[in-house]
PDB file of N, CA and C in Angstrom:
ATOM      1  N   MET A 138       3.414 -13.014 -12.777  1.00 92.00           N
ATOM      2  CA  MET A 138       4.715 -12.660 -12.939  1.00 92.00           C
ATOM      3  C   MET A 138       5.044 -11.383 -11.586  1.00 92.00           C
ATOM      4  N   ALA A 139       4.027 -10.725 -11.850  1.00 95.00           N
ATOM      5  CA  ALA A 139       3.333  -9.925 -11.021  1.00 95.00           C
ATOM      6  C   ALA A 139       4.005  -9.903  -9.455  1.00 95.00           C
ATOM      7  N   LEU A 140       3.621 -10.779  -8.941  1.00 95.00           N
ATOM      8  CA  LEU A 140       4.416 -11.552  -7.523  1.00 95.00           C
ATOM      9  C   LEU A 140       5.530 -11.895  -7.417  1.00 95.00           C
ATOM     10  N   LEU A 141       6.411 -12.076  -8.460  1.00 94.00           N
ATOM     11  CA  LEU A 141       7.617 -12.361  -8.844  1.00 94.00           C
ATOM     12  C   LEU A 141       8.286 -11.083  -8.713  1.00 94.00           C
ATOM     13  N   ALA A 142       8.200  -9.749  -9.521  1.00 95.00           N
ATOM     14  CA  ALA A 142       8.330  -8.722  -9.671  1.00 95.00           C
ATOM     15  C   ALA A 142       7.854  -7.589  -8.393  1.00 95.00           C
ATOM     16  N   LEU A 143       7.076  -7.956  -7.769  1.00 96.00           N
ATOM     17  CA  LEU A 143       6.877  -7.087  -6.311  1.00 96.00           C
ATOM     18  C   LEU A 143       7.748  -7.603  -5.048  1.00 96.00           C
ATOM     19  N   GLY A 144       8.360  -9.221  -5.465  1.00 94.00           N
ATOM     20  CA  GLY A 144       9.104  -9.581  -4.618  1.00 94.00           C
ATOM     21  C   GLY A 144      10.233  -8.921  -4.219  1.00 94.00           C
ATOM     22  N   GLU A 145      10.685  -8.459  -5.539  1.00 93.00           N
ATOM     23  CA  GLU A 145      11.504  -7.301  -5.535  1.00 93.00           C
ATOM     24  C   GLU A 145      11.549  -6.005  -5.210  1.00 93.00           C
ATOM     25  N   GLY A 146      10.849  -5.718  -4.557  1.00 94.00           N
ATOM     26  CA  GLY A 146      10.206  -4.605  -3.643  1.00 94.00           C
ATOM     27  C   GLY A 146       8.868  -3.090  -4.234  1.00 94.00           C
ATOM     28  N   ARG A 147       9.253  -2.338  -3.336  1.00 95.00           N
ATOM     29  CA  ARG A 147       7.688  -1.351  -4.073  1.00 95.00           C
ATOM     30  C   ARG A 147       7.468  -1.402  -5.162  1.00 95.00           C
ATOM     31  N   TYR A 148       6.664  -1.266  -6.299  1.00 96.00           N
ATOM     32  CA  TYR A 148       6.597  -0.613  -7.980  1.00 96.00           C
ATOM     33  C   TYR A 148       5.352   0.423  -7.943  1.00 96.00           C
ATOM     34  N   ARG A 149       5.352   1.149  -8.390  1.00 94.00           N
ATOM     35  CA  ARG A 149       4.383   2.136  -9.315  1.00 94.00           C
ATOM     36  C   ARG A 149       3.551   1.291 -10.097  1.00 94.00           C
ATOM     37  N   PHE A 150       2.541   1.419 -11.001  1.00 93.00           N
ATOM     38  CA  PHE A 150       1.470   0.706 -11.791  1.00 93.00           C
ATOM     39  C   PHE A 150       2.589   0.896 -12.904  1.00 93.00           C
ATOM     40  N   ASN A 151       3.067   1.774 -13.400  1.00 92.00           N
ATOM     41  CA  ASN A 151       3.557   2.115 -15.048  1.00 92.00           C
ATOM     42  C   ASN A 151       5.095   1.342 -14.388  1.00 92.00           C
ATOM     43  N   ALA A 152       5.578   1.291 -13.729  1.00 95.00           N
ATOM     44  CA  ALA A 152       6.687   0.803 -13.621  1.00 95.00           C
ATOM     45  C   ALA A 152       7.187  -0.448 -12.917  1.00 95.00           C
ATOM     46  N   LEU A 153       5.679  -1.004 -12.740  1.00 95.00           N
ATOM     47  CA  LEU A 153       5.292  -2.494 -13.046  1.00 95.00           C
ATOM     48  C   LEU A 153       5.318  -2.768 -14.022  1.00 95.00           C
ATOM     49  N   ARG A 154       4.506  -2.666 -14.880  1.00 95.00           N
ATOM     50  CA  ARG A 154       4.247  -2.948 -16.307  1.00 95.00           C
ATOM     51  C   ARG A 154       5.502  -2.714 -17.261  1.00 95.00           C
ATOM     52  N   ARG A 155       6.299  -1.869 -17.139  1.00 94.00           N
ATOM     53  CA  ARG A 155       7.466  -1.930 -18.029  1.00 94.00           C
ATOM     54  C   ARG A 155       8.447  -3.352 -17.099  1.00 94.00           C
ATOM     55  N   ARG A 156       8.065  -3.277 -16.462  1.00 94.00           N
ATOM     56  CA  ARG A 156       9.274  -4.867 -15.432  1.00 94.00           C
ATOM     57  C   ARG A 156       8.078  -6.041 -15.803  1.00 94.00           C
ATOM     58  N   ILE A 157       7.231  -6.242 -16.150  1.00 93.00           N
ATOM     59  CA  ILE A 157       6.288  -7.547 -16.516  1.00 93.00           C
ATOM     60  C   ILE A 157       6.147  -7.430 -18.340  1.00 93.00           C
ATOM     61  N   ASP A 158       7.623  -7.439 -18.827  1.00 89.00           N
ATOM     62  CA  ASP A 158       7.212  -7.574 -20.578  1.00 89.00           C
ATOM     63  C   ASP A 158       6.645  -8.243 -20.968  1.00 89.00           C
ATOM     64  N   GLY A 159       5.378  -7.496 -21.954  1.00 90.00           N
ATOM     65  CA  GLY A 159       4.431  -8.014 -22.940  1.00 90.00           C
ATOM     66  C   GLY A 159       3.012  -7.747 -22.244  1.00 90.00           C
ATOM     67  N   VAL A 160       2.983  -7.525 -21.090  1.00 93.00           N
ATOM     68  CA  VAL A 160       1.657  -7.617 -19.711  1.00 93.00           C
ATOM     69  C   VAL A 160       1.130  -6.448 -20.962  1.00 93.00           C
ATOM     70  N   SER A 161      -0.552  -6.710 -21.290  1.00 94.00           N
ATOM     71  CA  SER A 161      -0.881  -5.442 -21.226  1.00 94.00           C
ATOM     72  C   SER A 161      -1.754  -4.624 -19.408  1.00 94.00           C
ATOM     73  N   GLU A 162      -2.030  -3.189 -20.403  1.00 93.00           N
ATOM     74  CA  GLU A 162      -2.309  -2.774 -18.846  1.00 93.00           C
ATOM     75  C   GLU A 162      -3.771  -3.157 -18.435  1.00 93.00           C
ATOM     76  N   ARG A 163      -4.463  -3.663 -19.133  1.00 96.00           N
ATOM     77  CA  ARG A 163      -5.689  -3.960 -18.763  1.00 96.00           C
ATOM     78  C   ARG A 163      -5.594  -5.614 -17.730  1.00 96.00           C
ATOM     79  N   MET A 164      -4.670  -6.383 -18.452  1.00 96.00           N
ATOM     80  CA  MET A 164      -4.451  -7.777 -17.729  1.00 96.00           C
ATOM     81  C   MET A 164      -3.542  -7.360 -16.539  1.00 96.00           C
ATOM     82  N   LEU A 165      -2.755  -6.492 -16.551  1.00 96.00           N
ATOM     83  CA  LEU A 165      -1.535  -6.167 -15.444  1.00 96.00           C
ATOM     84  C   LEU A 165      -3.073  -5.522 -13.884  1.00 96.00           C
ATOM     85  N   SER A 166      -3.796  -4.990 -14.289  1.00 95.00           N
ATOM     86  CA  SER A 166      -4.542  -3.965 -13.415  1.00 95.00           C
ATOM     87  C   SER A 166      -5.750  -5.060 -12.860  1.00 95.00           C
ATOM     88  N   GLN A 167      -5.932  -6.042 -13.774  1.00 97.00           N
ATOM     89  CA  GLN A 167      -7.274  -6.814 -13.478  1.00 97.00           C
ATOM     90  C   GLN A 167      -6.573  -7.874 -12.474  1.00 97.00           C
ATOM     91  N   THR A 168      -4.845  -8.557 -12.597  1.00 96.00           N
ATOM     92  CA  THR A 168      -4.002  -9.421 -11.724  1.00 96.00           C
ATOM     93  C   THR A 168      -3.842  -8.749 -10.416  1.00 96.00           C
ATOM     94  N   LEU A 169      -3.655  -7.444 -10.857  1.00 97.00           N
ATOM     95  CA  LEU A 169      -3.498  -6.549  -9.149  1.00 97.00           C
ATOM     96  C   LEU A 169      -4.478  -6.246  -8.405  1.00 97.00           C
ATOM     97  N   GLN A 170      -5.785  -6.390  -8.861  1.00 97.00           N
ATOM     98  CA  GLN A 170      -7.085  -6.053  -8.064  1.00 97.00           C
ATOM     99  C   GLN A 170      -7.278  -7.649  -7.717  1.00 97.00           C
ATOM    100  N   THR A 171      -7.078  -8.692  -8.507  1.00 97.00           N
ATOM    101  CA  THR A 171      -6.960 -10.296  -8.030  1.00 97.00           C
ATOM    102  C   THR A 171      -6.134 -10.338  -6.715  1.00 97.00           C
ATOM    103  N   LEU A 172      -4.924  -9.650  -6.963  1.00 97.00           N
ATOM    104  CA  LEU A 172      -3.925 -10.616  -5.901  1.00 97.00           C
ATOM    105  C   LEU A 172      -4.311  -9.444  -4.469  1.00 97.00           C
ATOM    106  N   GLU A 173      -4.999  -8.163  -4.730  1.00 97.00           N
ATOM    107  CA  GLU A 173      -4.932  -7.494  -3.911  1.00 97.00           C
ATOM    108  C   GLU A 173      -6.485  -8.212  -2.551  1.00 97.00           C
ATOM    109  N   ARG A 174      -7.258  -8.835  -3.346  1.00 97.00           N
ATOM    110  CA  ARG A 174      -8.404  -8.987  -3.066  1.00 97.00           C
ATOM    111  C   ARG A 174      -7.973 -10.248  -2.132  1.00 97.00           C
ATOM    112  N   ASP A 175      -7.158 -11.029  -2.304  1.00 97.00           N
ATOM    113  CA  ASP A 175      -6.576 -12.180  -2.249  1.00 97.00           C
ATOM    114  C   ASP A 175      -5.662 -12.322  -0.970  1.00 97.00           C
ATOM    115  N   GLY A 176      -5.496 -10.504  -0.890  1.00 97.00           N
ATOM    116  CA  GLY A 176      -4.281 -10.321   0.535  1.00 97.00           C
ATOM    117  C   GLY A 176      -3.033 -11.078   0.329  1.00 97.00           C
ATOM    118  N   MET A 177      -2.601 -10.796  -1.200  1.00 97.00           N
ATOM    119  CA  MET A 177      -1.294 -10.808  -1.819  1.00 97.00           C
ATOM    120  C   MET A 177      -0.280  -9.782  -1.506  1.00 97.00           C
ATOM    121  N   LEU A 178      -1.382  -8.585  -1.850  1.00 97.00           N
ATOM    122  CA  LEU A 178      -0.515  -6.627  -2.030  1.00 97.00           C
ATOM    123  C   LEU A 178      -1.435  -5.888  -1.347  1.00 97.00           C
ATOM    124  N   THR A 179      -0.789  -5.088  -1.096  1.00 97.00           N
ATOM    125  CA  THR A 179      -1.334  -3.919  -0.934  1.00 97.00           C
ATOM    126  C   THR A 179      -1.127  -2.569  -1.797  1.00 97.00           C
ATOM    127  N   ARG A 180      -2.064  -2.044  -1.695  1.00 96.00           N
ATOM    128  CA  ARG A 180      -2.348  -1.193  -2.843  1.00 96.00           C
ATOM    129  C   ARG A 180      -2.230   0.607  -2.053  1.00 96.00           C
ATOM    130  N   GLU A 181      -1.076   1.406  -2.324  1.00 94.00           N
ATOM    131  CA  GLU A 181      -1.313   2.294  -1.529  1.00 94.00           C
ATOM    132  C   GLU A 181      -1.245   3.945  -1.980  1.00 94.00           C
ATOM    133  N   VAL A 182      -2.411   4.819  -1.743  1.00 92.00           N
ATOM    134  CA  VAL A 182      -2.306   5.971  -2.463  1.00 92.00           C
ATOM    135  C   VAL A 182      -1.630   6.789  -1.317  1.00 92.00           C
ATOM    136  N   LEU A 183      -0.592   7.294  -2.509  1.00 88.00           N
ATOM    137  CA  LEU A 183       0.543   8.734  -1.854  1.00 88.00           C
ATOM    138  C   LEU A 183      -0.182   9.860  -2.262  1.00 88.00           C
ATOM    139  N   THR A 184      -0.018  10.537  -1.551  1.00 86.00           N
ATOM    140  CA  THR A 184      -0.162  11.568  -1.248  1.00 86.00           C
ATOM    141  C   THR A 184       0.596  12.811  -1.848  1.00 86.00           C
ATOM    142  N   ALA A 185       0.771  12.910  -3.371  1.00 82.00           N
ATOM    143  CA  ALA A 185       1.143  13.888  -4.109  1.00 82.00           C
ATOM    144  C   ALA A 185       0.497  14.627  -5.287  1.00 82.00           C
ATOM    145  N   ILE A 186       1.159  15.036  -5.943  1.00 87.00           N
ATOM    146  CA  ILE A 186       0.513  16.063  -7.113  1.00 87.00           C
ATOM    147  C   ILE A 186       1.532  15.109  -8.090  1.00 87.00           C
ATOM    148  N   PRO A 187       0.983  14.790  -9.121  1.00 86.00           N
ATOM    149  CA  PRO A 187      -0.271  13.974  -9.056  1.00 86.00           C
ATOM    150  C   PRO A 187      -0.135  12.843  -8.044  1.00 86.00           C
ATOM    151  N   PRO A 188      -1.244  12.141  -7.667  1.00 84.00           N
ATOM    152  CA  PRO A 188      -1.279  11.332  -6.768  1.00 84.00           C
ATOM    153  C   PRO A 188      -0.732   9.726  -7.744  1.00 84.00           C
ATOM    154  N   ARG A 189       0.168   9.411  -6.503  1.00 90.00           N
ATOM    155  CA  ARG A 189       0.952   8.151  -7.024  1.00 90.00           C
ATOM    156  C   ARG A 189       0.082   7.171  -6.029  1.00 90.00           C
ATOM    157  N   VAL A 190       0.237   5.794  -6.802  1.00 93.00           N
ATOM    158  CA  VAL A 190      -0.078   4.592  -6.205  1.00 93.00           C
ATOM    159  C   VAL A 190       0.779   3.655  -6.133  1.00 93.00           C
ATOM    160  N   GLU A 191       1.418   2.891  -5.046  1.00 96.00           N
ATOM    161  CA  GLU A 191       2.189   1.843  -4.707  1.00 96.00           C
ATOM    162  C   GLU A 191       2.241   0.817  -4.349  1.00 96.00           C
ATOM    163  N   TYR A 192       2.076  -0.172  -5.115  1.00 97.00           N
ATOM    164  CA  TYR A 192       1.775  -1.623  -4.606  1.00 97.00           C
ATOM    165  C   TYR A 192       3.090  -2.614  -4.194  1.00 97.00           C
ATOM    166  N   SER A 193       3.528  -3.645  -2.863  1.00 97.00           N
ATOM    167  CA  SER A 193       3.998  -4.199  -2.264  1.00 97.00           C
ATOM    168  C   SER A 193       3.153  -5.444  -1.945  1.00 97.00           C
ATOM    169  N   LEU A 194       3.572  -6.069  -1.492  1.00 97.00           N
ATOM    170  CA  LEU A 194       3.847  -7.826  -1.190  1.00 97.00           C
ATOM    171  C   LEU A 194       2.987  -7.316   0.423  1.00 97.00           C
ATOM    172  N   THR A 195       1.911  -8.656   0.716  1.00 98.00           N
ATOM    173  CA  THR A 195       1.886  -8.521   2.179  1.00 98.00           C
ATOM    174  C   THR A 195       2.529  -9.562   2.460  1.00 98.00           C
ATOM    175  N   PRO A 196       2.654  -9.806   3.891  1.00 97.00           N
ATOM    176  CA  PRO A 196       3.888 -11.253   4.413  1.00 97.00           C
ATOM    177  C   PRO A 196       3.275 -12.383   3.359  1.00 97.00           C
ATOM    178  N   LEU A 197       1.333 -12.643   2.806  1.00 97.00           N
ATOM    179  CA  LEU A 197       1.674 -13.855   2.469  1.00 97.00           C
ATOM    180  C   LEU A 197       1.888 -13.803   0.826  1.00 97.00           C
ATOM    181  N   GLY A 198       1.623 -12.196   0.434  1.00 97.00           N
ATOM    182  CA  GLY A 198       2.139 -12.644  -0.742  1.00 97.00           C
ATOM    183  C   GLY A 198       3.468 -13.066  -0.999  1.00 97.00           C
ATOM    184  N   ALA A 199       4.585 -12.293   0.129  1.00 97.00           N
ATOM    185  CA  ALA A 199       6.326 -12.201  -0.024  1.00 97.00           C
ATOM    186  C   ALA A 199       6.235 -14.359  -0.004  1.00 97.00           C
ATOM    187  N   ARG A 200       5.722 -14.661   1.134  1.00 97.00           N
ATOM    188  CA  ARG A 200       5.529 -16.147   1.153  1.00 97.00           C
ATOM    189  C   ARG A 200       5.492 -16.925   0.100  1.00 97.00           C
ATOM    190  N   VAL A 201       4.458 -16.454  -0.861  1.00 96.00           N
ATOM    191  CA  VAL A 201       3.829 -16.858  -2.271  1.00 96.00           C
ATOM    192  C   VAL A 201       5.138 -16.734  -3.125  1.00 96.00           C
ATOM    193  N   ALA A 202       5.398 -15.666  -2.970  1.00 96.00           N
ATOM    194  CA  ALA A 202       6.128 -15.060  -4.270  1.00 96.00           C
ATOM    195  C   ALA A 202       8.082 -15.788  -4.090  1.00 96.00           C
ATOM    196  N   GLU A 203       8.235 -16.088  -2.635  1.00 95.00           N
ATOM    197  CA  GLU A 203       9.204 -16.985  -2.410  1.00 95.00           C
ATOM    198  C   GLU A 203       9.408 -18.004  -3.265  1.00 95.00           C
ATOM    199  N   GLN A 204       8.376 -19.148  -3.157  1.00 95.00           N
ATOM    200  CA  GLN A 204       8.255 -19.949  -3.847  1.00 95.00           C
ATOM    201  C   GLN A 204       8.162 -19.882  -5.287  1.00 95.00           C
ATOM    202  N   LEU A 205       7.200 -19.099  -6.057  1.00 95.00           N
ATOM    203  CA  LEU A 205       7.312 -18.785  -7.247  1.00 95.00           C
ATOM    204  C   LEU A 205       8.939 -18.473  -7.899  1.00 95.00           C
ATOM    205  N   ARG A 206       9.560 -17.751  -7.147  1.00 94.00           N
ATOM    206  CA  ARG A 206      11.016 -17.704  -7.026  1.00 94.00           C
ATOM    207  C   ARG A 206      11.640 -18.741  -7.236  1.00 94.00           C
ATOM    208  N   GLY A 207      11.482 -19.961  -6.651  1.00 94.00           N
ATOM    209  CA  GLY A 207      12.412 -21.485  -6.076  1.00 94.00           C
ATOM    210  C   GLY A 207      11.666 -21.935  -7.908  1.00 94.00           C
ATOM    211  N   LEU A 208      10.592 -21.763  -8.251  1.00 94.00           N
ATOM    212  CA  LEU A 208      10.089 -22.454  -9.184  1.00 94.00           C
ATOM    213  C   LEU A 208      10.629 -22.136 -10.588  1.00 94.00           C
ATOM    214  N   ALA A 209      10.353 -20.454 -10.270  1.00 92.00           N
ATOM    215  CA  ALA A 209      11.110 -19.828 -11.950  1.00 92.00           C
ATOM    216  C   ALA A 209      12.745 -20.130 -11.934  1.00 92.00           C
ATOM    217  N   ASP A 210      13.288 -20.219 -10.862  1.00 94.00           N
ATOM    218  CA  ASP A 210      14.973 -20.678 -10.966  1.00 94.00           C
ATOM    219  C   ASP A 210      15.214 -21.877 -11.122  1.00 94.00           C
ATOM    220  N   LEU A 211      14.094 -22.942 -10.576  1.00 95.00           N
ATOM    221  CA  LEU A 211      14.578 -24.447 -11.413  1.00 95.00           C
ATOM    222  C   LEU A 211      13.775 -24.632 -12.809  1.00 95.00           C
ATOM    223  N   LEU A 212      12.977 -24.014 -13.510  1.00 92.00           N
ATOM    224  CA  LEU A 212      12.750 -23.579 -14.920  1.00 92.00           C
ATOM    225  C   LEU A 212      13.916 -22.991 -15.506  1.00 92.00           C
ATOM    226  N   GLU A 213      14.372 -21.946 -15.099  1.00 92.00           N
ATOM    227  CA  GLU A 213      15.452 -21.366 -15.728  1.00 92.00           C
ATOM    228  C   GLU A 213      16.598 -22.401 -15.817  1.00 92.00           C
ATOM    229  N   ALA A 214      16.856 -22.822 -14.652  1.00 95.00           N
ATOM    230  CA  ALA A 214      18.116 -23.881 -14.990  1.00 95.00           C
ATOM    231  C   ALA A 214      17.851 -25.151 -15.795  1.00 95.00           C
ATOM    232  N   SER A 215      16.917 -25.523 -15.861  1.00 95.00           N
ATOM    233  CA  SER A 215      16.117 -26.581 -16.739  1.00 95.00           C
ATOM    234  C   SER A 215      16.531 -27.128 -17.683  1.00 95.00           C
ATOM    235  N   VAL A 216      16.195 -24.907 -18.585  1.00 94.00           N
ATOM    236  CA  VAL A 216      16.046 -25.322 -20.362  1.00 94.00           C
ATOM    237  C   VAL A 216      17.129 -25.833 -20.927  1.00 94.00           C
ATOM    238  N   PRO A 217      18.100 -26.220 -20.968  1.00 93.00           N
ATOM    239  CA  PRO A 217      19.023 -27.163 -21.729  1.00 93.00           C
ATOM    240  C   PRO A 217      18.893 -28.331 -21.315  1.00 93.00           C
ATOM    241  N   GLU A 218      18.500 -28.845 -20.147  1.00 95.00           N
ATOM    242  CA  GLU A 218      17.489 -30.095 -20.379  1.00 95.00           C
ATOM    243  C   GLU A 218      16.120 -30.304 -21.441  1.00 95.00           C
ATOM    244  N   LEU A 219      15.212 -29.169 -20.960  1.00 93.00           N
ATOM    245  CA  LEU A 219      13.717 -28.887 -21.575  1.00 93.00           C
ATOM    246  C   LEU A 219      14.360 -29.283 -23.075  1.00 93.00           C
ATOM    247  N   GLN A 220      15.280 -28.190 -23.823  1.00 94.00           N
ATOM    248  CA  GLN A 220      15.626 -28.642 -24.650  1.00 94.00           C
ATOM    249  C   GLN A 220      15.528 -29.782 -25.933  1.00 94.00           C
ATOM    250  N   THR A 221      16.875 -30.136 -24.718  1.00 93.00           N
ATOM    251  CA  THR A 221      17.047 -31.484 -25.176  1.00 93.00           C
ATOM    252  C   THR A 221      15.946 -32.509 -24.851  1.00 93.00           C
ATOM    253  N   ALA A 222      14.740 -32.302 -24.592  1.00 94.00           N
ATOM    254  CA  ALA A 222      13.781 -33.477 -24.588  1.00 94.00           C
ATOM    255  C   ALA A 222      13.463 -32.927 -25.501  1.00 94.00           C
ATOM    256  N   ARG A 223      12.844 -31.717 -26.286  1.00 94.00           N
ATOM    257  CA  ARG A 223      12.259 -31.444 -27.258  1.00 94.00           C
ATOM    258  C   ARG A 223      12.891 -31.928 -28.519  1.00 94.00           C
ATOM    259  N   ASP A 224      13.892 -31.486 -28.634  1.00 92.00           N
ATOM    260  CA  ASP A 224      14.813 -31.572 -29.940  1.00 92.00           C
ATOM    261  C   ASP A 224      14.465 -33.510 -30.050  1.00 92.00           C
ATOM    262  N   THR A 225      14.560 -34.565 -28.940  1.00 93.00           N
ATOM    263  CA  THR A 225      15.128 -35.853 -29.315  1.00 93.00           C
ATOM    264  C   THR A 225      13.261 -36.234 -29.304  1.00 93.00           C
ATOM    265  N   HIS A 226      12.332 -35.186 -29.040  1.00 93.00           N
ATOM    266  CA  HIS A 226      10.965 -35.644 -29.089  1.00 93.00           C
ATOM    267  C   HIS A 226      10.790 -35.304 -30.639  1.00 93.00           C
ATOM    268  N   GLU A 227      11.463 -34.076 -31.120  1.00 91.00           N
ATOM    269  CA  GLU A 227      11.610 -33.573 -32.519  1.00 91.00           C
ATOM    270  C   GLU A 227      11.520 -35.183 -33.267  1.00 91.00           C
ATOM    271  N   ARG A 228      13.011 -35.271 -33.075  1.00 91.00           N
ATOM    272  CA  ARG A 228      13.926 -36.336 -33.898  1.00 91.00           C
ATOM    273  C   ARG A 228      12.774 -37.119 -34.084  1.00 91.00           C
ATOM    274  N   ASP A 229      12.371 -38.240 -32.893  1.00 91.00           N
ATOM    275  CA  ASP A 229      11.611 -39.331 -33.074  1.00 91.00           C
ATOM    276  C   ASP A 229      10.416 -39.208 -33.719  1.00 91.00           C
ATOM    277  N   ARG A 230      10.336 -38.345 -33.610  1.00 89.00           N
ATOM    278  CA  ARG A 230       8.523 -37.799 -34.668  1.00 89.00           C
ATOM    279  C   ARG A 230       9.051 -37.730 -36.353  1.00 89.00           C
ATOM    280  N   GLY A 231       9.950 -36.865 -36.332  1.00 74.00           N
ATOM    281  CA  GLY A 231      10.159 -36.871 -37.821  1.00 74.00           C
ATOM    282  C   GLY A 231      10.776 -38.194 -38.735  1.00 74.00           C
TER     283      GLY A 231
END
């Protein structure tokens, strides 16, 4: 979800946390550290008062986010089919 959100542009930590509904501060922090370590995002400390940190995708992260966006779009478009399959499964089991 962080990659998908960052595919929309740069985010500060709290804005990113608000954008990704339901993620804990700890989980987001760990995810961002992992994505930075893997070369998918950059963490930029901006000299301001108070200091700010912004996250953005690297070219690799942008490519991965683009592929994830395609998968997310496919899943979203398939919700009616998924629901029909679930209903059929439940009916057949019942």
